[in-house]
Amino acid sequence: MGFLDRLVGRQPQPAEEDASAAAQQQQQQQQQPHGGTSTSGEVLRDIAPAAGGGFPGGAAARLYDPYEGISTAVGGRKAAFQLPDGPEFVFQEEAAARRRGWGENLQFYTGLGYLGGGATGFALGGYKFLAQGPTEPALSSAKLRANRLINMSGSLGRRFACASAILGLYFASFESYVYHAADGRVPDGACTAAAGFLTAALFRSPRGPKSASVAGLVGAAATAGLHAARQKWPSL
């Protein structure tokens, strides 16, 4: 409000009152001492729903203060972010998922089987080469020994890699199907063991029903160990 308005007795307008109040508040903030505290324990970001539903997936909340230890240097303002302890998901369906999808499962076990089998076969080929006795003097040059080592390790590595990748493909397919068919009515350990039995039995089926049955029992025992390992490492 101007000086002439005060002389004629004009009442201040609401917009002018708001502007005046904002200017006074800004002036008070500028005059506040540097070391004073304005708001203690202020939460800058509260991503939890106001209705008390918590974070997605039921994750617990924790406070994170980015100015911890230097609050006096930045004006004594103690501010905190409310963050979840667990992972956040955009969609509730992702938070409710207990395992990977069938496509992710297929890629994971097939790739893991190929890499793991190839590394195992390459290592066994190197051990087999080193376990052999000395060769003839005519074949004792460094180039020939290196060539034999590469050929032997590569041959076993390819065989192990392909076999393990096929086992991973079978297991991922059977496990996804058994989980889908059970629909939560059967324990997860039983579904995993059933998938292991079917995987090993199908892999050894060309050698006859007896060999397939024995291999199926071995596969069920191996996948039972996998289910036990998942209790400690859920990403398996």
Coordinates of C-alpha atoms in Angstrom, one line a residue:
M1 CA 0.0 0.0 0.0
G2 CA 1.4 3.4 -1.0
F3 CA 1.8 6.6 1.0
L4 CA -1.2 8.3 -0.7
D5 CA -3.5 5.4 0.1
R6 CA -2.6 5.7 3.8
L7 CA -3.5 9.5 3.7
V8 CA -6.9 8.9 2.2
G9 CA -7.6 6.0 4.5
R10 CA -7.8 3.3 1.8
Q11 CA -8.1 -0.2 3.1
P12 CA -5.4 -2.7 2.0
Q13 CA -6.4 -5.3 -0.6
P14 CA -6.0 -9.0 0.2
A15 CA -3.4 -9.5 -2.5
E16 CA -1.4 -6.6 -1.0
E17 CA -1.7 -8.1 2.4
D18 CA -0.3 -11.4 1.2
A19 CA 2.6 -9.8 -0.6
S20 CA 3.4 -7.8 2.5
A21 CA 3.3 -10.9 4.7
A22 CA 5.5 -12.8 2.3
A23 CA 8.0 -9.9 2.3
Q24 CA 8.1 -9.8 6.1
Q25 CA 8.6 -13.5 6.4
Q26 CA 11.4 -13.5 3.9
Q27 CA 13.1 -10.6 5.8
Q28 CA 12.8 -12.5 9.1
Q29 CA 14.4 -15.6 7.5
Q30 CA 17.3 -13.5 6.2
Q31 CA 17.8 -12.0 9.7
Q32 CA 17.8 -15.4 11.4
P33 CA 21.3 -16.3 12.9
H34 CA 23.4 -18.7 10.9
G35 CA 23.8 -21.2 13.7
G36 CA 20.1 -21.3 14.9
T37 CA 17.8 -24.2 14.4
S38 CA 14.6 -23.6 12.4
T39 CA 12.9 -27.0 12.2
S40 CA 14.1 -30.0 14.1
G41 CA 13.5 -33.5 12.8
E42 CA 11.7 -32.3 9.6
V43 CA 10.8 -35.0 7.2
L44 CA 11.4 -33.8 3.6
R45 CA 10.0 -36.7 1.8
D46 CA 7.3 -39.0 3.1
I47 CA 6.5 -41.6 0.5
A48 CA 4.4 -43.8 2.8
P49 CA 0.6 -43.5 2.2
A50 CA -1.2 -41.3 4.7
A51 CA -3.7 -44.1 5.4
G52 CA -1.0 -46.2 7.1
G53 CA -0.6 -48.7 4.4
G54 CA 3.2 -48.6 4.6
F55 CA 5.6 -49.0 1.8
P56 CA 5.0 -51.2 -1.2
G57 CA 5.8 -54.8 -0.3
G58 CA 5.5 -54.1 3.4
A59 CA 9.0 -52.7 3.7
A60 CA 9.9 -50.9 6.9
A61 CA 10.8 -47.3 6.9
R62 CA 14.0 -45.6 8.1
L63 CA 15.1 -41.9 8.3
Y64 CA 18.1 -40.8 6.3
D65 CA 19.7 -37.4 7.1
P66 CA 22.0 -36.3 4.3
Y67 CA 23.3 -33.4 6.5
E68 CA 24.3 -35.7 9.4
G69 CA 27.5 -34.5 11.0
I70 CA 27.5 -31.2 9.1
S71 CA 24.2 -29.7 10.3
T72 CA 25.8 -26.8 12.1
A73 CA 27.8 -25.9 8.9
V74 CA 24.6 -25.6 6.9
G75 CA 22.6 -23.6 9.4
G76 CA 21.6 -26.2 11.9
R77 CA 18.8 -27.5 9.8
K78 CA 18.1 -31.1 10.6
A79 CA 16.2 -32.7 7.7
A80 CA 15.5 -36.3 7.0
F81 CA 14.3 -38.4 4.1
Q82 CA 12.0 -41.3 4.9
L83 CA 13.3 -44.3 3.0
P84 CA 12.3 -48.0 3.0
D85 CA 14.7 -50.7 4.1
G86 CA 13.5 -53.0 1.3
P87 CA 13.2 -52.6 -2.4
E88 CA 10.5 -50.4 -3.9
F89 CA 8.2 -51.4 -6.8
V90 CA 6.2 -49.3 -9.2
F91 CA 3.4 -51.9 -9.4
Q92 CA 1.9 -53.9 -6.6
E93 CA 2.0 -57.0 -8.7
E94 CA 5.8 -56.9 -8.8
A95 CA 5.9 -56.6 -5.0
A96 CA 3.7 -59.6 -4.6
A97 CA 5.7 -61.8 -7.0
R98 CA 7.6 -64.5 -5.1
R99 CA 9.8 -65.8 -8.0
R100 CA 11.0 -64.9 -11.4
G101 CA 8.8 -65.2 -14.4
W102 CA 9.1 -68.2 -16.8
G103 CA 11.0 -66.2 -19.4
E104 CA 13.5 -64.8 -16.8
N105 CA 13.8 -68.3 -15.3
L106 CA 14.5 -69.8 -18.7
Q107 CA 17.3 -67.3 -19.5
F108 CA 18.8 -67.5 -16.0
Y109 CA 19.2 -71.3 -15.7
T110 CA 20.1 -71.8 -19.3
G111 CA 22.8 -69.2 -19.2
L112 CA 24.0 -70.3 -15.8
G113 CA 24.2 -73.9 -16.9
Y114 CA 26.1 -73.0 -20.1
L115 CA 28.7 -70.9 -18.3
G116 CA 29.1 -73.2 -15.3
G117 CA 29.3 -76.3 -17.4
G118 CA 31.8 -74.7 -19.8
A119 CA 34.1 -73.6 -16.9
T120 CA 33.9 -77.0 -15.3
G121 CA 34.7 -78.9 -18.5
F122 CA 37.6 -76.6 -19.3
A123 CA 39.0 -77.1 -15.8
L124 CA 38.6 -80.9 -16.0
G125 CA 40.3 -80.9 -19.4
G126 CA 43.3 -79.0 -18.0
Y127 CA 43.5 -81.4 -15.1
K128 CA 43.3 -84.4 -17.4
F129 CA 46.2 -82.9 -19.5
L130 CA 48.3 -82.3 -16.4
A131 CA 47.6 -85.8 -15.1
Q132 CA 49.0 -87.5 -18.2
G133 CA 52.5 -88.7 -18.2
P134 CA 55.4 -87.2 -20.2
T135 CA 55.0 -87.4 -24.0
E136 CA 57.5 -88.4 -26.6
P137 CA 60.5 -86.1 -27.1
A138 CA 59.3 -85.3 -30.6
L139 CA 56.0 -84.0 -29.2
S140 CA 57.5 -82.1 -26.3
S141 CA 57.7 -78.6 -27.8
A142 CA 55.8 -75.8 -26.1
K143 CA 53.5 -75.1 -29.0
L144 CA 52.4 -78.8 -29.3
R145 CA 51.8 -79.0 -25.5
A146 CA 49.7 -75.8 -25.6
N147 CA 47.8 -77.0 -28.6
R148 CA 47.0 -80.3 -26.9
L149 CA 45.9 -78.5 -23.7
I150 CA 43.6 -76.2 -25.7
N151 CA 42.1 -79.0 -27.7
M152 CA 41.5 -81.2 -24.6
S153 CA 40.0 -78.4 -22.5
G154 CA 37.9 -77.0 -25.3
S155 CA 36.5 -80.4 -26.2
L156 CA 35.4 -81.1 -22.6
G157 CA 34.3 -77.5 -22.1
R158 CA 31.9 -77.6 -25.1
R159 CA 30.4 -81.0 -24.1
F160 CA 29.8 -79.9 -20.5
A161 CA 28.5 -76.5 -21.5
C162 CA 25.9 -77.9 -24.0
A163 CA 24.8 -80.6 -21.6
S164 CA 24.5 -78.2 -18.7
A165 CA 22.6 -75.6 -20.8
I166 CA 20.1 -78.3 -21.8
L167 CA 19.6 -79.3 -18.2
G168 CA 19.0 -75.7 -17.3
L169 CA 16.5 -75.3 -20.1
Y170 CA 14.6 -78.4 -19.0
F171 CA 14.7 -77.5 -15.4
A172 CA 13.5 -73.9 -16.0
S173 CA 10.6 -75.1 -18.2
F174 CA 9.5 -77.9 -15.8
E175 CA 9.7 -75.7 -12.7
S176 CA 7.6 -72.9 -14.2
Y177 CA 5.0 -75.4 -15.4
V178 CA 4.8 -77.3 -12.1
Y179 CA 4.6 -74.0 -10.1
H180 CA 1.8 -72.9 -12.4
A181 CA -0.1 -76.2 -12.2
A182 CA 0.3 -76.4 -8.4
D183 CA -1.0 -72.8 -7.9
G184 CA 0.2 -72.6 -4.3
R185 CA -1.4 -75.9 -3.2
V186 CA 1.9 -77.8 -3.0
P187 CA 5.0 -76.6 -1.1
D188 CA 7.7 -74.9 -3.1
G189 CA 10.2 -77.6 -2.2
A190 CA 8.1 -80.4 -3.6
C191 CA 7.6 -78.4 -6.8
T192 CA 11.3 -77.9 -7.2
A193 CA 12.1 -81.6 -6.5
A194 CA 9.4 -82.7 -9.0
A195 CA 11.0 -80.4 -11.7
G196 CA 14.4 -81.9 -10.9
F197 CA 13.1 -85.4 -11.3
L198 CA 11.4 -84.7 -14.6
T199 CA 14.5 -82.8 -15.9
A200 CA 17.0 -85.6 -15.1
A201 CA 14.6 -88.4 -16.3
L202 CA 14.0 -86.7 -19.6
F203 CA 17.7 -86.0 -20.1
R204 CA 18.6 -89.7 -19.6
S205 CA 15.5 -91.2 -21.2
P206 CA 17.4 -92.2 -24.4
R207 CA 19.3 -94.8 -22.3
G208 CA 16.1 -96.6 -21.2
P209 CA 13.5 -96.3 -18.4
K210 CA 15.8 -97.8 -15.7
S211 CA 18.5 -95.2 -16.3
A212 CA 15.9 -92.4 -16.5
S213 CA 14.4 -93.4 -13.1
V214 CA 17.8 -93.5 -11.4
A215 CA 18.7 -90.1 -13.0
G216 CA 15.4 -88.7 -11.9
L217 CA 16.0 -89.6 -8.2
V218 CA 19.5 -88.0 -8.5
G219 CA 17.9 -84.9 -10.0
A220 CA 15.3 -84.7 -7.3
A221 CA 17.9 -84.9 -4.6
A222 CA 20.0 -82.2 -6.3
T223 CA 17.1 -79.8 -6.7
A224 CA 16.2 -80.4 -3.0
G225 CA 19.6 -79.1 -2.2
L226 CA 18.9 -76.1 -4.5
H227 CA 15.7 -75.4 -2.6
A228 CA 17.6 -75.4 0.7
A229 CA 20.2 -73.1 -0.8
R230 CA 17.4 -70.7 -1.9
Q231 CA 16.6 -70.1 1.8
K232 CA 19.9 -68.4 2.2
W233 CA 20.3 -67.0 -1.4
P234 CA 16.8 -66.2 -2.7
S235 CA 18.2 -65.1 -6.1
L236 CA 19.0 -68.8 -7.1

